[in-house]
Coordinates of C-alpha atoms and ligand atoms in Angstrom, one line a residue:
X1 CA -113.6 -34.5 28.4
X2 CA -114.0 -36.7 25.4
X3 CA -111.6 -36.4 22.1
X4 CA -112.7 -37.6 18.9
X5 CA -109.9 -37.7 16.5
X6 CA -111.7 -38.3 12.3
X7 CA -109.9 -38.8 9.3
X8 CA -110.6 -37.0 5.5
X9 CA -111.9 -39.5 2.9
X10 CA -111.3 -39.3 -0.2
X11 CA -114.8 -41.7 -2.2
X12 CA -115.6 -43.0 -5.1
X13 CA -111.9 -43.4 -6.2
X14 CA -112.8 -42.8 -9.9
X15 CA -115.3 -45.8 -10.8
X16 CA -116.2 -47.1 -8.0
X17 CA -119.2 -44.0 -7.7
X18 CA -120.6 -44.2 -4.0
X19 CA -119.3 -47.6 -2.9
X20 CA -115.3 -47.3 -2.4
X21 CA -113.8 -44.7 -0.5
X22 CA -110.4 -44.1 1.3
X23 CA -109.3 -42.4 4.9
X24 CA -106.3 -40.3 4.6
X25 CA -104.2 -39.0 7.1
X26 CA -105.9 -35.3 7.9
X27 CA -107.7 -34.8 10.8
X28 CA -110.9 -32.9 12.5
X29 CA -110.8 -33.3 16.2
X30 CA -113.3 -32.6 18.6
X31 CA -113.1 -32.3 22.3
X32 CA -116.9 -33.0 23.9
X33 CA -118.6 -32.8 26.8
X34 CA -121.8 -32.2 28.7
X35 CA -122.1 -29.2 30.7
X36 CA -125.0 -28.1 32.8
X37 CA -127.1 -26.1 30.5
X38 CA -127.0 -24.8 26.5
X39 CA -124.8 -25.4 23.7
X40 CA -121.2 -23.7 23.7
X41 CA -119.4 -24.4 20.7
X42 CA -115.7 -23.1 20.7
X43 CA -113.1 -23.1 17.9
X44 CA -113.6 -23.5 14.0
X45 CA -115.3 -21.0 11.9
X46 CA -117.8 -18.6 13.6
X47 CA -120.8 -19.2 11.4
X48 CA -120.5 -23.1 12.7
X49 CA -120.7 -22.2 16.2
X50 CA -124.6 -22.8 16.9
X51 CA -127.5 -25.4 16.9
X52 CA -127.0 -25.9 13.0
X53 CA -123.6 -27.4 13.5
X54 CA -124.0 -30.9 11.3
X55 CA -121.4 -32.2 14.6
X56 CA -124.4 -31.2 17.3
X57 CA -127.0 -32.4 14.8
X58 CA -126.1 -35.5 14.2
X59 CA -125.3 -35.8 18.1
X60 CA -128.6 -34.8 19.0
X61 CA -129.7 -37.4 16.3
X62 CA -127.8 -39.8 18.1
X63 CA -129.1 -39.0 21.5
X64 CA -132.8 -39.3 19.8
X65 CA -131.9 -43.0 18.6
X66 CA -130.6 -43.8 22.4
X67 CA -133.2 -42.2 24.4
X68 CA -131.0 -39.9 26.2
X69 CA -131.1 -36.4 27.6
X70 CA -127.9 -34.4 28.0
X71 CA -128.5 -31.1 29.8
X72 CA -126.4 -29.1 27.8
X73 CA -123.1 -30.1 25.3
X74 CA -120.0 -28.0 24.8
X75 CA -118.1 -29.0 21.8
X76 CA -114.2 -27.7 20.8
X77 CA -113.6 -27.9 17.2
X78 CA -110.3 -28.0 15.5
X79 CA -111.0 -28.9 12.2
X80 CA -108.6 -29.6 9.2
X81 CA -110.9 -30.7 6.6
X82 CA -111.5 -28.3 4.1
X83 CA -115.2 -28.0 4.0
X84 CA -117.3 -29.3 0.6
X85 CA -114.1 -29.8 -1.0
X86 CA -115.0 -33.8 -2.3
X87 CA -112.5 -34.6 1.4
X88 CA -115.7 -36.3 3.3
X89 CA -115.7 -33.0 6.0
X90 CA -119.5 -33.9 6.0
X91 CA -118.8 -37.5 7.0
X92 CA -116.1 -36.6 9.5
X93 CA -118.4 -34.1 11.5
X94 CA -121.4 -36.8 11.3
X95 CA -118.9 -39.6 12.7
X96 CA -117.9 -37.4 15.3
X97 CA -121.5 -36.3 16.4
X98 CA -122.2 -39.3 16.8
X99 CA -119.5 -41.3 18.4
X100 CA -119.6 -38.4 21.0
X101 CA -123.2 -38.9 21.8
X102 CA -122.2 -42.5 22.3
X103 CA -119.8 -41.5 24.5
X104 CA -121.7 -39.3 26.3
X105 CA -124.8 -41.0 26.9
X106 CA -122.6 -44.4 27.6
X107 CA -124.3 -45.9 25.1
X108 CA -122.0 -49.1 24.3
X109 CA -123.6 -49.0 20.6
X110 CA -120.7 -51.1 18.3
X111 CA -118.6 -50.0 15.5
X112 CA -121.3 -51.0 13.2
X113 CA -124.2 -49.4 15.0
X114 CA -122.4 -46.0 14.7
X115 CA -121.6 -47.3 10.8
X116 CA -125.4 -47.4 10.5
X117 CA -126.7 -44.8 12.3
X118 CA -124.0 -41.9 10.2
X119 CA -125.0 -43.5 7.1
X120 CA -128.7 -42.9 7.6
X121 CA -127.7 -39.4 8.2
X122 CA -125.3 -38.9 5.2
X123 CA -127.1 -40.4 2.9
X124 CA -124.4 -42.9 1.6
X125 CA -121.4 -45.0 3.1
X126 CA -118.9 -44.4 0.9
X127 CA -117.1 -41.7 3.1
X128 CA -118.6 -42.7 6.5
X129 CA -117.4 -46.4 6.5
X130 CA -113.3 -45.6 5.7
X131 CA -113.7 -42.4 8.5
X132 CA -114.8 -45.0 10.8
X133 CA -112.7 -48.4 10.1
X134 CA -109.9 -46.6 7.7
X135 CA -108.0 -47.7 5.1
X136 CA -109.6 -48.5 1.7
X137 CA -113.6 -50.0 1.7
X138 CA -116.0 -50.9 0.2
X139 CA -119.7 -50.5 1.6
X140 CA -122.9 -50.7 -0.6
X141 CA -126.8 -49.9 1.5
X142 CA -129.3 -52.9 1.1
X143 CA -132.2 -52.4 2.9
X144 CA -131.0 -49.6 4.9
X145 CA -128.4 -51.5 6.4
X146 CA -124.4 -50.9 5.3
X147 CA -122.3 -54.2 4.3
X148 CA -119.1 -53.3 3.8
X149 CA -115.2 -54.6 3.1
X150 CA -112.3 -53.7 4.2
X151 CA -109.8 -53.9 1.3
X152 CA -105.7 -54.2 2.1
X153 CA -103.7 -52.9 -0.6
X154 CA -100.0 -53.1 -1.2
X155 CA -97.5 -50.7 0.5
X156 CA -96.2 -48.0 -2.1
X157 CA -98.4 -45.1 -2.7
X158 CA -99.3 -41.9 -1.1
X159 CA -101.8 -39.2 -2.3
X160 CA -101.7 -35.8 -3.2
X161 CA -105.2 -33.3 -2.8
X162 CA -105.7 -30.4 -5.3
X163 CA -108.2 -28.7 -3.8
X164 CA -109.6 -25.8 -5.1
X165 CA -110.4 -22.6 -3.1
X166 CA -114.0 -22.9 -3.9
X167 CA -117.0 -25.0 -2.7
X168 CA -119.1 -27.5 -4.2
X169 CA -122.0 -29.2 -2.6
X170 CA -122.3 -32.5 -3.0
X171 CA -126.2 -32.1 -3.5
X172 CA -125.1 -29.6 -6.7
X173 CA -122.8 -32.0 -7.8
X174 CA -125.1 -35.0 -7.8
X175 CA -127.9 -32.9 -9.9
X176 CA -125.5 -33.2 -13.1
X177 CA -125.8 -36.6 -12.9
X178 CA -127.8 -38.5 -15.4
X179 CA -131.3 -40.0 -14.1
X180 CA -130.0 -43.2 -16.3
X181 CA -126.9 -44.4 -17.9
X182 CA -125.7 -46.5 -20.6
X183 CA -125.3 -50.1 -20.7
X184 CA -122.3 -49.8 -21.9
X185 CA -121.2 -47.0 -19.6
X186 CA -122.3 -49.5 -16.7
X187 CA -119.8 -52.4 -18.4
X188 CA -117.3 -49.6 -18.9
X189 CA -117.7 -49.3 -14.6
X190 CA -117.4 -52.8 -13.8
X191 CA -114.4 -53.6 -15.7
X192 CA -112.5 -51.1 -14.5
X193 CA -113.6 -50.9 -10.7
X194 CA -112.7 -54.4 -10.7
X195 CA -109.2 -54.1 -12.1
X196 CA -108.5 -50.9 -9.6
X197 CA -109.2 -53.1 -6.6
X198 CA -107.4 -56.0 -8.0
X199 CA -104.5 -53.5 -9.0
X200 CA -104.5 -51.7 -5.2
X201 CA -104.5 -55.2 -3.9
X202 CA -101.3 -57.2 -6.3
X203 CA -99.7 -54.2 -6.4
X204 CA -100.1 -53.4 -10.0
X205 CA -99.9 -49.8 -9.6
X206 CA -98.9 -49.5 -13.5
X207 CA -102.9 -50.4 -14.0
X208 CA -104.1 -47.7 -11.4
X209 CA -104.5 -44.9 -14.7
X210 CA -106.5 -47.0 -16.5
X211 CA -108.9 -48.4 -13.1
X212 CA -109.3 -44.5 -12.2
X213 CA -111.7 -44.3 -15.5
X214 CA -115.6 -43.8 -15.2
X215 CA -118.2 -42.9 -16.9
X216 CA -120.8 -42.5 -14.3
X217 CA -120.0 -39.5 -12.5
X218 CA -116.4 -37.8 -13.1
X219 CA -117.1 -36.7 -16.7
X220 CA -120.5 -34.5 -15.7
X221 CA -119.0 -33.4 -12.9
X222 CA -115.8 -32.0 -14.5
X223 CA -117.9 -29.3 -16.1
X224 CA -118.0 -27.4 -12.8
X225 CA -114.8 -28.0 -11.9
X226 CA -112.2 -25.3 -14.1
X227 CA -109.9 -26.8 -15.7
X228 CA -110.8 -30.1 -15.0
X229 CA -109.6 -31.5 -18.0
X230 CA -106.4 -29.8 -18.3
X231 CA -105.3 -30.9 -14.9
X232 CA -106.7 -34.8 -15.9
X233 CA -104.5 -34.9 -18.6
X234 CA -101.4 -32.8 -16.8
X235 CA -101.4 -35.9 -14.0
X236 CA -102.0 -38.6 -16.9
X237 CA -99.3 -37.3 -18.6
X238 CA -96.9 -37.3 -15.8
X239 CA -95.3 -39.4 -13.3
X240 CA -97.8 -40.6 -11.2
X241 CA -99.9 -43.4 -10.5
X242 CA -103.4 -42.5 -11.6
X243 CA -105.5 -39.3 -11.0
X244 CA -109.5 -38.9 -10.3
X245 CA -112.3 -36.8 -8.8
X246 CA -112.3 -36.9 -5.3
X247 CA -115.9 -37.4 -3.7
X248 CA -118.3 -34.8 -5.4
X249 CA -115.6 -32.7 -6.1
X250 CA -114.0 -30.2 -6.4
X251 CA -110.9 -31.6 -5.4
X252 CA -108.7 -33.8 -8.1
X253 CA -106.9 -36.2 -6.3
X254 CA -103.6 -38.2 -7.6
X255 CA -102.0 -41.3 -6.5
X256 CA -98.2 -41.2 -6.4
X257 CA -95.5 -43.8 -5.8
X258 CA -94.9 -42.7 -2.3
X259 CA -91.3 -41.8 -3.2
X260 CA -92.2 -39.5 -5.5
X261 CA -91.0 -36.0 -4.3
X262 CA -91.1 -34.4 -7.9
X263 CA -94.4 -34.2 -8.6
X264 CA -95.4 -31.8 -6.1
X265 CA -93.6 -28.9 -7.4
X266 CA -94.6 -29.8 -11.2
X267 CA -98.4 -29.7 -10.7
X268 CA -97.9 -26.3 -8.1
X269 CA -96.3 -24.7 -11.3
X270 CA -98.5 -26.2 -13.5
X271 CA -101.5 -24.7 -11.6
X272 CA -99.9 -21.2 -10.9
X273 CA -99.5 -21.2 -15.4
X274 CA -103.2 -21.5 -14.6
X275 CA -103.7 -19.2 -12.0
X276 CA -105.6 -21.4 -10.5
X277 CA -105.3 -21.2 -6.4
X278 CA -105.3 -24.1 -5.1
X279 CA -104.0 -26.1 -1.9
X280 CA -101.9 -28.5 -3.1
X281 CA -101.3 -30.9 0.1
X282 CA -99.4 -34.8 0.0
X283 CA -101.6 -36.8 2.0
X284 CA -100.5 -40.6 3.5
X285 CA -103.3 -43.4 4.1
X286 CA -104.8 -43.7 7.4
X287 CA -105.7 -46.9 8.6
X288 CA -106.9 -46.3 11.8
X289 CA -109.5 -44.7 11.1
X290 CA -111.9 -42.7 13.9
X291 CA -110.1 -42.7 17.8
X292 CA -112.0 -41.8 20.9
X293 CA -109.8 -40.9 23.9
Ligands
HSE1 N1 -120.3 -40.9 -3.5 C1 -120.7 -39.5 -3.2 C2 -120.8 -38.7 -4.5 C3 -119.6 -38.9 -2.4 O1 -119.9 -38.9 -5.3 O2 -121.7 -38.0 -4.6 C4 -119.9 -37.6 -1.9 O3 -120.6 -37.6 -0.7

């Protein structure tokens, strides 16, 4: 039996759309192996268990790619990643897939074959590459190929999810984009992606609420997320560290001093004034990343 033990990703980290991204320490795990015949898929949600499951997809992509023919696959899910919540569940099942059909068909593809071969099935690497490596990266796509970073920041900060009980699709999220932007929205970008990393890297967490800015994505998106703007200016406002739109959304995400145990119960009391329902969950980094066992 194989285990396959993923992490949540948070991307995007306010301006840097679709090329940073950060693993944090909440798990899917999968235990794999191949059986004589069919697909048996136990655990997780019941609508999941069949041949549209993005984990068996992406491993039967996999076993496409390495020319090999498993007789049938059983797969036990025990996922914590809230699905289409902006928490890279998408990337996690993809990493998964794939790694086990590595596994499986004994493969020996590297790190960075697997790092390729998820990002051609995602679409970007901005969640796949810290769910395989950890920690905080950066990855950009040049001629179908991922080149990415890792980036080691200074001890000090911990994260905390707000995550909505409702779904939103990274496809619907993306179609409020603009087809172009700015100039000056593009400068805007630069500037302050540059000074997060910086920031994350000195230790200059006082500059982390100004780096979280962006006007390439966060700003359309926060129309279909309620409240978006009350909660923006709730975590500005307050204690903590900075605040942005995790992934696609819907989840707002906030970076605290990791000794901060006040916050918590401000923004839970904040959001029941709301009555917004929401999980409200602390979340360390993870700099691990994937682990097969
Ligand atoms: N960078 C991606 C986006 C992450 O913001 O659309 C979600 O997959």
């Amino acid at each position: 039996m194989i285990k396959i033990k993923v992490p949540a990703t948070s991307a995007n980290i306010g301006p840097g759309f679709d090329c940073l991204g950060i693993s944090l320490k909440l798990f899917n795990e999968i235990k794999v192996r191949e059986i004589d015949k069919g697909l048996v898929i136990k655990g997780g949600e019941k609508k999941f268990r069949n041949k549209f499951n993005l984990i068996y997809t992406s491993m039967s992509k996999c076993f496409d790619i390495v020319g090999y023919k498993p007789k049938g696959i059983e797969i036990d899910l025990d996922t914590k990643i809230p699905i289409s919540r902006g928490l890279g569940s998408s990337a996690s099942c993809i990493v998964s897939g794939v790694m086990a059909a590595n596994e499986i068909s004994n493969s020996k593809l590297s790190k960075e074959d697997i790092l390729n071969i998820s990002t051609n099935i995602e679409g970007h690497p901005d969640n796949i590459t810290p769910a395989i490596y950890g920690g905080l990266t950066v990855s950009i796509l040049e001629k179908n190929k991922v080149y990415f970073n890792k980036i080691y920041i200074k001890k000090g900060l911990k994260f905390l999810a707000i995550v909505p009980d409702y779904k939103l699709s990274t496809k619907e999220s993306r179609n409020v984009l603009p087809k172009n932007i700015k100039y000056s929205d593009g400068v805007f970008n630069i500037g302050r992606v540059s000074l997060l990393i910086s920031s994350l890297v000195n230790g200059r967490f006082d500059l982390l609420k100004l780096a979280c800015k962006d006007k390439l994505h966060q700003n359309y998106r926060g129309k279909l997320i309620s409240n978006y703007e009350k909660i923006i200016d709730y975590c500005n406002k307050s204690e903590t560290k900075g605040v942005y739109l995790s992934g696609a959304g819907p989840t707002i995400m906030v970076i605290l001093n990791s000794k901060n145990n006040i916050f918590k119960n401000d923004i839970v009391r904040f959001l029941n004034n709301l009555n917004m329902k929401c999980l409200v969950k602390e979340l360390e980094i993870d700099t691990k990343g994937a682990i097969v066992s």
